[in-house]
Coordinates of C-alpha atoms (C1' of nucleotides) in Angstrom, one line a residue:
Chain A
M1 CA 1.0 45.7 -8.9
S2 CA -1.6 46.9 -11.2
D3 CA -1.1 45.0 -14.4
D4 CA -3.7 44.1 -16.9
L5 CA -3.8 40.7 -18.4
T6 CA -4.3 41.2 -22.1
R7 CA -7.0 38.8 -23.0
T8 CA -6.9 38.5 -26.7
P9 CA -8.7 35.3 -27.3
G10 CA -7.2 33.7 -30.3
S11 CA -4.4 36.0 -31.4
L12 CA -1.7 33.8 -32.8
L13 CA 0.3 36.9 -33.3
G14 CA 0.6 37.2 -29.6
G15 CA 3.8 35.3 -29.9
E16 CA 2.7 32.5 -27.6
R17 CA 3.5 29.8 -30.2
F18 CA 0.9 27.3 -30.9
E19 CA 0.3 26.2 -27.3
P20 CA -3.4 26.0 -26.6
R21 CA -3.1 29.5 -25.0
R22 CA -3.1 28.9 -21.3
S23 CA -6.3 29.6 -19.6
L24 CA -6.8 32.9 -17.9
A25 CA -6.6 31.2 -14.5
E26 CA -3.2 29.9 -15.3
Q27 CA -2.0 33.2 -16.4
I28 CA -3.1 34.7 -13.2
A29 CA -1.5 31.9 -11.3
K30 CA 1.7 32.5 -13.1
H31 CA 1.6 36.2 -12.4
L32 CA 1.1 35.7 -8.7
E33 CA 3.7 32.9 -8.7
D34 CA 6.3 35.3 -9.9
L35 CA 5.4 37.9 -7.2
I36 CA 5.7 35.2 -4.5
V37 CA 8.9 33.7 -5.9
R38 CA 10.5 37.0 -6.2
G39 CA 9.5 38.0 -2.7
V40 CA 7.3 40.9 -3.7
L41 CA 4.5 39.1 -1.8
R42 CA 6.1 38.0 1.4
S43 CA 5.5 35.1 3.7
R44 CA 2.1 35.1 5.4
E45 CA 0.9 38.0 3.4
R46 CA -2.8 37.8 2.5
V47 CA -3.9 37.3 -1.1
Q48 CA -7.5 38.5 -1.4
E49 CA -9.4 37.3 -4.4
Q50 CA -11.5 40.4 -4.7
R51 CA -8.5 42.6 -4.7
V52 CA -6.6 40.6 -7.1
A53 CA -9.6 40.4 -9.4
R54 CA -9.9 44.2 -9.4
E55 CA -6.3 44.8 -9.9
L56 CA -5.9 42.5 -12.8
G57 CA -9.3 43.3 -14.3
V58 CA -10.6 39.7 -14.2
S59 CA -13.5 38.0 -12.5
R60 CA -13.4 36.6 -9.0
G61 CA -14.0 33.1 -10.4
S62 CA -10.8 33.1 -12.4
V63 CA -8.8 34.3 -9.5
R64 CA -10.3 31.6 -7.4
E65 CA -9.1 29.0 -9.8
A66 CA -5.7 30.6 -9.8
L67 CA -5.5 30.4 -6.1
L68 CA -6.4 26.7 -6.2
I69 CA -3.5 26.2 -8.6
L70 CA -1.1 28.1 -6.4
E71 CA -2.2 26.0 -3.5
T72 CA -1.2 22.8 -5.4
R73 CA 2.2 24.5 -5.9
H74 CA 2.6 25.0 -2.2
L75 CA 2.9 28.8 -2.6
I76 CA -0.2 29.7 -0.8
E77 CA -2.4 28.2 1.9
I78 CA -6.2 28.6 1.7
L79 CA -8.0 28.6 5.0
P80 CA -11.7 28.1 4.8
R81 CA -13.6 31.3 5.1
R82 CA -10.4 33.1 5.8
G83 CA -8.9 33.3 2.4
A84 CA -5.4 32.7 1.1
M85 CA -2.1 33.6 2.4
V86 CA 1.5 33.2 1.1
T87 CA 3.0 30.1 2.7
D88 CA 5.5 30.7 5.4
L89 CA 9.1 29.8 4.9
T90 CA 10.5 28.3 8.1
E91 CA 13.5 26.2 8.8
H92 CA 11.2 23.2 9.2
S93 CA 9.4 23.8 5.9
V94 CA 12.7 24.2 4.1
N95 CA 14.0 21.0 5.5
S96 CA 10.9 19.2 4.6
L97 CA 11.0 20.5 1.0
Y98 CA 14.6 19.6 0.5
E99 CA 14.0 16.1 1.9
V100 CA 11.4 15.4 -0.7
I101 CA 13.3 17.1 -3.5
V102 CA 16.4 15.1 -2.8
T103 CA 14.5 11.9 -2.7
L104 CA 12.8 12.5 -6.0
Y105 CA 15.8 14.0 -7.8
T106 CA 17.9 11.0 -6.7
F107 CA 15.4 8.6 -8.0
M108 CA 15.1 10.5 -11.2
A109 CA 18.9 10.8 -11.8
K110 CA 19.5 7.2 -10.9
K111 CA 16.8 6.1 -13.3
V112 CA 18.2 8.2 -16.1
A113 CA 21.6 6.7 -15.5
Q114 CA 20.1 3.2 -15.7
V115 CA 18.0 3.5 -18.7
W116 CA 19.8 5.9 -21.1
Q117 CA 21.0 4.5 -24.4
E118 CA 22.7 5.8 -27.5
D119 CA 22.6 9.6 -27.5
D120 CA 19.9 10.1 -24.9
L121 CA 22.4 12.1 -22.9
Q122 CA 23.2 14.4 -25.8
P123 CA 20.8 17.1 -24.6
F124 CA 22.5 17.1 -21.2
L125 CA 25.9 17.5 -22.6
E126 CA 24.7 20.4 -24.7
L127 CA 23.1 22.0 -21.8
S128 CA 26.2 21.6 -19.8
A129 CA 28.3 23.3 -22.5
Q130 CA 25.7 26.0 -22.7
M131 CA 25.7 26.6 -19.0
R132 CA 29.5 26.9 -19.0
C133 CA 29.1 29.8 -21.5
E134 CA 26.4 31.4 -19.4
V135 CA 28.6 31.2 -16.3
E136 CA 31.4 32.9 -18.1
A137 CA 29.0 35.5 -19.4
A138 CA 27.6 35.9 -15.9
D139 CA 24.2 35.6 -17.3
Q140 CA 22.3 34.5 -14.3
P141 CA 18.8 34.4 -15.8
A142 CA 19.9 32.3 -18.7
F143 CA 21.7 30.0 -16.3
F144 CA 18.6 29.6 -14.2
S145 CA 16.7 28.8 -17.3
S146 CA 19.2 26.2 -18.3
T147 CA 19.1 24.4 -15.0
F148 CA 15.3 24.3 -15.4
E149 CA 15.7 22.7 -18.9
F150 CA 18.1 20.2 -17.4
G151 CA 15.4 18.9 -15.1
Q152 CA 13.0 19.1 -18.0
S153 CA 15.1 16.9 -20.2
A154 CA 15.4 14.3 -17.5
I155 CA 11.6 14.2 -17.2
E156 CA 11.1 13.9 -20.9
L157 CA 13.4 11.0 -20.9
L158 CA 11.7 9.1 -18.2
K159 CA 8.2 9.7 -19.3
N160 CA 6.7 9.4 -15.9
P161 CA 3.7 11.7 -15.7
Y162 CA 3.3 11.4 -12.0
L163 CA 6.8 12.3 -11.3
E164 CA 6.6 15.1 -13.8
E165 CA 3.6 16.6 -12.2
I166 CA 5.0 16.3 -8.7
L167 CA 8.2 18.0 -9.6
R168 CA 6.4 20.7 -11.6
D169 CA 4.4 21.5 -8.5
L170 CA 7.5 21.5 -6.3
A171 CA 9.6 23.6 -8.7
P172 CA 8.2 27.0 -7.7
M173 CA 9.0 26.5 -4.1
A174 CA 12.5 25.2 -5.0
L175 CA 13.0 28.4 -7.0
R176 CA 11.6 30.5 -4.2
T177 CA 14.0 29.2 -1.6
R178 CA 16.9 29.4 -4.1
F179 CA 16.2 33.0 -4.5
F180 CA 17.0 33.3 -0.9
A181 CA 20.1 31.2 -0.9
D182 CA 21.6 33.1 -3.9
T183 CA 21.4 36.4 -2.1
I184 CA 24.2 35.2 0.2
N185 CA 26.0 32.9 -2.2
R186 CA 27.8 34.8 -5.0
N187 CA 29.3 31.6 -6.1
A188 CA 26.0 29.9 -6.9
M189 CA 26.4 29.6 -10.6
V190 CA 29.9 28.1 -10.5
E191 CA 28.8 25.6 -7.9
G192 CA 25.7 24.7 -9.9
L193 CA 27.8 24.2 -13.1
E194 CA 30.2 21.9 -11.3
F195 CA 27.3 19.9 -9.9
Y196 CA 25.5 19.4 -13.2
D197 CA 28.8 18.6 -14.9
S198 CA 29.5 15.9 -12.3
L199 CA 26.0 14.6 -12.5
V200 CA 26.2 14.1 -16.3
D201 CA 29.5 12.5 -15.9
A202 CA 28.2 10.0 -13.3
A203 CA 25.2 9.3 -15.5
L204 CA 27.5 8.6 -18.4
H205 CA 29.3 6.0 -16.3
R206 CA 26.1 4.8 -14.8
D207 CA 27.6 5.4 -11.4
L208 CA 24.6 5.3 -9.1
V209 CA 26.6 5.7 -5.9
A210 CA 28.2 8.9 -7.2
I211 CA 24.8 10.3 -8.2
E212 CA 23.4 9.7 -4.8
R213 CA 26.4 11.4 -3.2
L214 CA 26.4 14.3 -5.5
I215 CA 22.8 15.1 -5.1
H216 CA 22.8 14.8 -1.4
E217 CA 25.9 17.0 -1.0
Y218 CA 24.7 19.6 -3.4
Y219 CA 21.3 20.0 -1.9
A220 CA 22.6 19.7 1.7
R221 CA 24.7 22.8 0.9
Q222 CA 21.8 24.6 -0.8
Q223 CA 19.6 23.8 2.2
R224 CA 22.2 25.2 4.6
L225 CA 22.4 28.4 2.6
V226 CA 18.7 28.9 2.4
I227 CA 18.4 28.5 6.2
Q228 CA 21.2 30.8 6.8
A229 CA 19.6 33.4 4.6
L230 CA 16.3 32.9 6.4
Q231 CA 17.9 33.5 9.8
A232 CA 19.8 36.5 8.4
Q233 CA 16.5 37.9 7.3
A234 CA 14.8 37.3 10.5
A235 CA 17.5 39.1 12.4
Chain B
M1 CA -26.2 8.9 -10.1
S2 CA -28.7 11.5 -9.1
D3 CA -27.8 12.3 -5.6
D4 CA -28.3 15.6 -3.9
L5 CA -25.6 17.1 -1.7
T6 CA -27.4 18.4 1.3
R7 CA -26.0 21.8 1.8
T8 CA -26.9 22.7 5.4
P9 CA -24.5 25.5 6.1
G10 CA -23.7 25.3 9.7
S11 CA -25.5 22.2 11.0
L12 CA -23.3 20.8 13.6
L13 CA -25.8 18.1 13.9
G14 CA -24.9 16.8 10.5
G15 CA -22.5 14.5 12.2
E16 CA -19.5 16.0 10.5
R17 CA -17.7 16.5 13.8
F18 CA -16.0 19.8 14.3
E19 CA -14.1 19.8 11.0
P20 CA -14.5 23.2 9.4
R21 CA -17.2 21.7 7.2
R22 CA -15.5 20.8 4.0
S23 CA -16.3 23.2 1.2
L24 CA -18.9 22.1 -1.3
A25 CA -16.3 21.7 -3.9
E26 CA -14.5 19.2 -1.8
Q27 CA -17.6 17.2 -1.2
I28 CA -18.3 17.1 -4.9
A29 CA -14.7 16.0 -5.5
K30 CA -15.1 13.3 -2.9
H31 CA -18.3 12.1 -4.5
L32 CA -16.7 11.9 -7.9
E33 CA -13.6 10.4 -6.5
D34 CA -15.6 7.5 -5.1
L35 CA -17.3 7.0 -8.4
I36 CA -14.0 6.8 -10.2
V37 CA -12.1 4.7 -7.7
R38 CA -15.0 2.2 -7.6
G39 CA -15.0 2.1 -11.4
V40 CA -18.5 3.4 -11.7
L41 CA -17.0 6.1 -13.9
R42 CA -14.7 4.3 -16.3
S43 CA -11.4 5.2 -17.9
R44 CA -11.7 7.9 -20.5
E45 CA -15.3 8.6 -19.6
R46 CA -16.2 12.2 -19.9
V47 CA -17.2 14.3 -16.8
Q48 CA -19.2 17.3 -17.9
E49 CA -19.5 20.1 -15.5
Q50 CA -23.0 21.2 -16.5
R51 CA -24.3 17.6 -16.2
V52 CA -22.7 17.0 -12.8
A53 CA -23.9 20.4 -11.6
R54 CA -27.5 19.5 -12.6
E55 CA -27.3 16.0 -11.1
L56 CA -26.0 17.2 -7.8
G57 CA -28.0 20.4 -7.6
V58 CA -25.0 22.7 -7.3
S59 CA -23.6 25.4 -9.5
R60 CA -21.2 25.0 -12.3
G61 CA -18.6 27.0 -10.4
S62 CA -18.4 24.6 -7.6
V63 CA -18.2 21.6 -9.9
R64 CA -15.4 23.4 -11.7
E65 CA -13.4 23.7 -8.5
A66 CA -14.1 20.0 -7.7
L67 CA -12.7 19.1 -11.1
L68 CA -9.5 21.1 -10.4
I69 CA -9.1 19.1 -7.2
L70 CA -9.6 15.8 -8.9
E71 CA -7.0 16.8 -11.5
T72 CA -4.4 17.3 -8.7
R73 CA -5.3 13.8 -7.6
H74 CA -4.6 12.4 -11.0
L75 CA -8.1 11.1 -11.4
I76 CA -9.2 13.2 -14.3
E77 CA -7.5 15.1 -17.1
I78 CA -8.8 18.5 -18.1
L79 CA -8.3 19.4 -21.7
P80 CA -8.7 23.1 -22.6
R81 CA -12.1 23.7 -24.2
R82 CA -12.7 20.0 -24.3
G83 CA -13.6 19.3 -20.7
A84 CA -12.6 16.6 -18.2
M85 CA -12.3 12.9 -18.7
V86 CA -11.4 10.1 -16.3
T87 CA -7.7 9.4 -16.6
D88 CA -6.8 6.2 -18.5
L89 CA -5.3 3.2 -16.7
T90 CA -2.6 1.8 -18.9
E91 CA 0.3 -0.5 -18.2
H92 CA 2.6 2.5 -18.6
S93 CA 0.7 4.7 -16.2
V94 CA 0.4 2.0 -13.6
N95 CA 4.2 1.4 -13.8
S96 CA 4.8 5.1 -13.5
L97 CA 2.6 5.4 -10.5
Y98 CA 4.2 2.5 -8.7
E99 CA 7.7 3.8 -9.3
V100 CA 6.8 7.0 -7.6
I101 CA 4.9 5.3 -4.8
V102 CA 7.7 2.9 -4.1
T103 CA 10.3 5.7 -4.0
L104 CA 8.2 7.8 -1.6
Y105 CA 7.1 5.0 0.6
T106 CA 10.7 3.7 0.9
F107 CA 11.9 7.1 1.8
M108 CA 9.1 7.5 4.4
A109 CA 9.6 4.1 5.9
K110 CA 13.4 4.5 6.1
K111 CA 13.0 7.8 7.7
V112 CA 10.5 6.5 10.3
A113 CA 12.9 3.6 11.0
Q114 CA 15.7 6.1 11.6
V115 CA 14.0 8.7 13.8
W116 CA 11.5 6.8 15.9
Q117 CA 12.1 6.9 19.6
E118 CA 10.4 5.6 22.8
D119 CA 6.9 4.5 21.9
D120 CA 6.6 6.2 18.5
L121 CA 6.0 2.8 17.0
Q122 CA 3.2 2.0 19.4
P123 CA 0.4 3.0 17.0
F124 CA 1.9 0.8 14.3
L125 CA 1.9 -2.2 16.6
E126 CA -1.6 -1.6 17.6
L127 CA -2.7 -1.2 14.0
S128 CA -0.9 -4.4 13.2
A129 CA -2.8 -6.2 15.9
Q130 CA -6.0 -4.7 14.7
M131 CA -5.4 -5.7 11.2
R132 CA -4.8 -9.3 12.2
C133 CA -8.3 -9.3 13.8
E134 CA -9.8 -7.8 10.7
V135 CA -8.2 -10.4 8.5
E136 CA -9.5 -13.1 10.6
A137 CA -12.9 -11.5 10.5
A138 CA -12.5 -11.1 6.7
D139 CA -13.6 -7.5 7.2
Q140 CA -12.1 -6.1 4.1
P141 CA -13.4 -2.5 4.4
A142 CA -12.0 -2.3 7.9
F143 CA -8.7 -3.7 6.7
F144 CA -8.5 -1.2 4.0
S145 CA -9.2 1.6 6.4
S146 CA -6.4 0.3 8.7
T147 CA -3.8 0.2 5.9
F148 CA -4.8 3.8 5.3
E149 CA -4.3 4.8 8.9
F150 CA -1.0 3.0 8.8
G151 CA 0.3 5.5 6.2
Q152 CA -1.4 8.3 8.1
S153 CA 0.5 7.4 11.3
A154 CA 3.8 7.4 9.4
I155 CA 3.1 10.8 8.0
E156 CA 2.1 12.3 11.3
L157 CA 5.4 11.0 12.7
L158 CA 7.5 12.7 10.1
K159 CA 5.7 16.0 10.0
N160 CA 6.7 16.7 6.4
P161 CA 3.8 18.7 4.9
Y162 CA 5.1 18.3 1.3
L163 CA 5.4 14.5 1.5
E164 CA 2.0 14.5 3.2
E165 CA 0.3 16.4 0.4
I166 CA 2.0 14.5 -2.4
L167 CA 1.0 11.1 -0.8
R168 CA -2.5 12.4 -0.2
D169 CA -2.8 13.3 -3.8
L170 CA -1.4 9.9 -4.9
A171 CA -3.6 7.8 -2.6
P172 CA -6.8 7.8 -4.7
M173 CA -4.9 6.5 -7.6
A174 CA -3.2 3.8 -5.5
L175 CA -6.7 2.9 -4.2
R176 CA -8.1 2.8 -7.7
T177 CA -5.5 0.4 -9.0
R178 CA -5.7 -1.7 -5.9
F179 CA -9.4 -2.1 -6.6
F180 CA -8.3 -3.7 -9.7
A181 CA -5.7 -5.9 -8.3
D182 CA -7.9 -7.3 -5.5
T183 CA -10.4 -8.5 -8.0
I184 CA -7.9 -11.2 -8.9
N185 CA -6.1 -11.7 -5.7
R186 CA -8.3 -13.4 -3.1
N187 CA -5.3 -13.4 -0.8
A188 CA -4.7 -9.7 -0.7
M189 CA -5.5 -9.2 3.0
V190 CA -3.2 -11.9 4.2
E191 CA -0.4 -10.6 2.0
G192 CA -1.0 -7.1 3.2
L193 CA -0.9 -8.1 6.8
E194 CA 2.3 -10.0 6.4
F195 CA 3.8 -7.0 4.6
Y196 CA 2.9 -4.5 7.3
D197 CA 4.0 -6.8 10.0
S198 CA 7.4 -7.3 8.5
L199 CA 7.7 -3.6 7.9
V200 CA 7.0 -2.8 11.6
D201 CA 9.5 -5.4 12.6
A202 CA 12.2 -4.0 10.3
A203 CA 11.5 -0.5 11.6
L204 CA 11.8 -1.7 15.2
H205 CA 15.3 -3.1 14.3
R206 CA 16.1 0.0 12.2
D207 CA 16.9 -2.4 9.4
L208 CA 16.9 -0.1 6.4
V209 CA 17.9 -2.7 3.9
A210 CA 15.0 -4.9 4.9
I211 CA 12.6 -2.0 4.5
E212 CA 13.8 -1.3 1.0
R213 CA 13.5 -4.9 0.0
L214 CA 10.1 -5.4 1.6
I215 CA 8.6 -2.4 -0.1
H216 CA 10.1 -3.2 -3.4
E217 CA 8.9 -6.8 -3.3
Y218 CA 5.4 -6.0 -2.1
Y219 CA 4.7 -3.3 -4.6
A220 CA 6.3 -5.2 -7.4
R221 CA 3.8 -7.9 -6.8
Q222 CA 0.9 -5.4 -6.5
Q223 CA 2.0 -3.9 -9.7
R224 CA 2.0 -7.2 -11.5
L225 CA -1.4 -8.0 -10.2
V226 CA -2.8 -4.6 -11.4
I227 CA -1.4 -5.1 -14.8
Q228 CA -2.7 -8.6 -15.0
A229 CA -6.2 -7.4 -14.1
L230 CA -5.9 -4.6 -16.6
Q231 CA -5.1 -7.0 -19.4
A232 CA -7.8 -9.4 -18.3
Q233 CA -10.3 -6.6 -18.5
A234 CA -9.1 -5.6 -21.9
A235 CA -9.5 -9.1 -23.2
Chain C
dG1 C1' -16.6 6.1 -51.9
dT2 C1' -13.3 9.0 -49.7
dC3 C1' -11.8 13.3 -48.7
dG4 C1' -12.3 18.5 -47.7
dT5 C1' -15.5 22.2 -46.1
dG6 C1' -19.3 24.7 -44.1
dT7 C1' -22.8 24.7 -40.6
dC8 C1' -24.8 24.0 -36.1
dG9 C1' -25.6 22.4 -31.5
dA10 C1' -23.3 21.5 -27.3
dT11 C1' -19.9 22.6 -23.9
dT12 C1' -16.4 25.3 -21.9
dG13 C1' -14.3 29.8 -20.4
dT14 C1' -15.2 33.9 -18.4
dC15 C1' -17.9 37.7 -16.7
dA16 C1' -21.2 40.4 -13.7
dG17 C1' -24.1 40.8 -10.0
dA18 C1' -26.2 39.0 -6.0
dC19 C1' -26.8 37.2 -1.2
dA20 C1' -26.0 34.4 3.1
dA21 C1' -22.5 32.9 6.3
dT22 C1' -18.5 33.8 8.8
dT23 C1' -14.6 36.3 10.4
dG24 C1' -12.0 39.9 12.7
dG25 C1' -11.9 44.0 14.7
dC26 C1' -13.9 47.6 17.5
dA27 C1' -16.5 49.9 20.6
dC28 C1' -19.0 49.3 24.6
dT29 C1' -19.8 47.5 29.2
dG30 C1' -19.0 45.8 33.7
Chain D
dC1 C1' -8.7 44.4 31.6
dA2 C1' -11.9 40.6 30.3
dG3 C1' -16.3 39.7 28.2
dT4 C1' -20.0 40.9 24.9
dG5 C1' -22.3 42.5 21.0
dC6 C1' -22.3 44.8 16.6
dC7 C1' -20.5 46.0 12.0
dA8 C1' -17.8 46.0 7.9
dA9 C1' -15.1 43.1 5.0
dT10 C1' -14.5 38.9 2.7
dT11 C1' -15.5 34.3 1.3
dG12 C1' -18.6 30.6 -0.5
dT13 C1' -22.0 29.8 -3.6
dC14 C1' -25.7 30.7 -7.0
dT15 C1' -27.9 32.5 -11.2
dG16 C1' -27.8 33.9 -15.7
dA17 C1' -25.4 35.4 -19.5
dC18 C1' -22.4 35.4 -23.8
dA19 C1' -18.4 34.5 -26.8
dA20 C1' -15.2 31.1 -28.4
dT21 C1' -14.3 26.6 -29.5
dC22 C1' -15.1 21.7 -30.4
dG23 C1' -17.3 17.6 -32.4
dA24 C1' -20.4 15.9 -35.5
dC25 C1' -23.0 16.0 -39.3
dA26 C1' -24.3 17.0 -43.9
dC27 C1' -22.9 18.5 -48.2
dG28 C1' -20.4 18.8 -52.3
dA29 C1' -15.9 17.8 -55.1
dC30 C1' -12.8 14.5 -56.9

DNA sequence: GTCGTGTCGATTGTCAGACAATTGGCACTG
DNA sequence: CAGTGCCAATTGTCTGACAATCGACACGAC
């Protein structure tokens, strides 16, 4: 953990597209986010601004901003005068997280099913096909990325900025817990594929009841897996 | 707008109770939040860090943090290299906001109705009574404060930190729009009282259907009022 | 007159260095 | 072993600085 964020101000050659080049703080946040999601930084581990600043070769101010960002993503907790620490994953926090996720995803999916018209669902069908390929190729990273785009497409369709931001802030935690679950679920990709397929199908038929059932079942299972993994780790 | 945040480091005499003395950034955020919610700072108005820092007698760094906080509360929008501006209130953004709020409040209320036991609902009954008094006394600030505590009590009961934080971040916007609605609804307090009363009643009977209906109806009306006020202001 | 283009001031993004306040741990004492 | 006091480490905040970028304005071309 001794990277060095290249900070080439305006290099369009950097490959970062045309995006307004994320601020340094966001890059730092992203970096730390990865470490936390992948479990390199463990629960309750301290994250000291001075240390991070030194290691990444940036100023304390920027790290401070990054920590604020990570706090809104529920990845760290900042205690006044005591610094930041990685949030703890407990059975209770996982349950809480999934309650909220299920509520919001259900709302989102139902809404999509209600408002779609013409070929709004085209992107979902394509993603579904793509995911099928990725499962066959056993390309887990690509599959992950596709599930992410799935949610992304739904958000674009609804154009609800509040929902969008809330889900964006919740996503890293969802990913973090999922990282756990998949360690004990070799079948994760197949199950995921089946889930998304059914979801698209239900949306096509505007079957709200099925949507609610599908999401509840899928995430109930995910939740169980995460908690199992958590207990396994504790033991 | 030329206050001066007294920054007495450890003065317990400051009256702030035992709370770990909110950080300066949070005080600044709270200050600006008030200005925005009350409409002193209008939609799309710029909020310049240098200027705020000068006016409040604090450093730019602290203002910067405050702006980050306000962004998570959806009160300002920070554009890279272009600074912060107060978020715009449009028909679309109001609709989006209320969609999310209704979804989350419905979830919350249903959950409370499902899990309460013994005298969990006591605080709500007391608040309800208190609100009745406040309506009779036409004490609008107190009434506002009570509705706030109402939500607070529900959150305490559920102990879901994610829901708690999401709602806390949404609250200022809810308040801001409400400020609008109440300018054209002289009956707001009576309606509110009736709503909360019915809600407590439904929760007592664990009547989930009624809860869903009540919340949808109440906020549909609120939403209409806000949008009316918005249009009236535009004209 | 409208449309590019160059210049300039204002503002943001980031850095370095500084200092007081607070925390947590440690040694010391009874 | 509990209580006390001290010290190092870290956070919260400030000041001052500078490059990059933005918005506006003036200027010149068509």
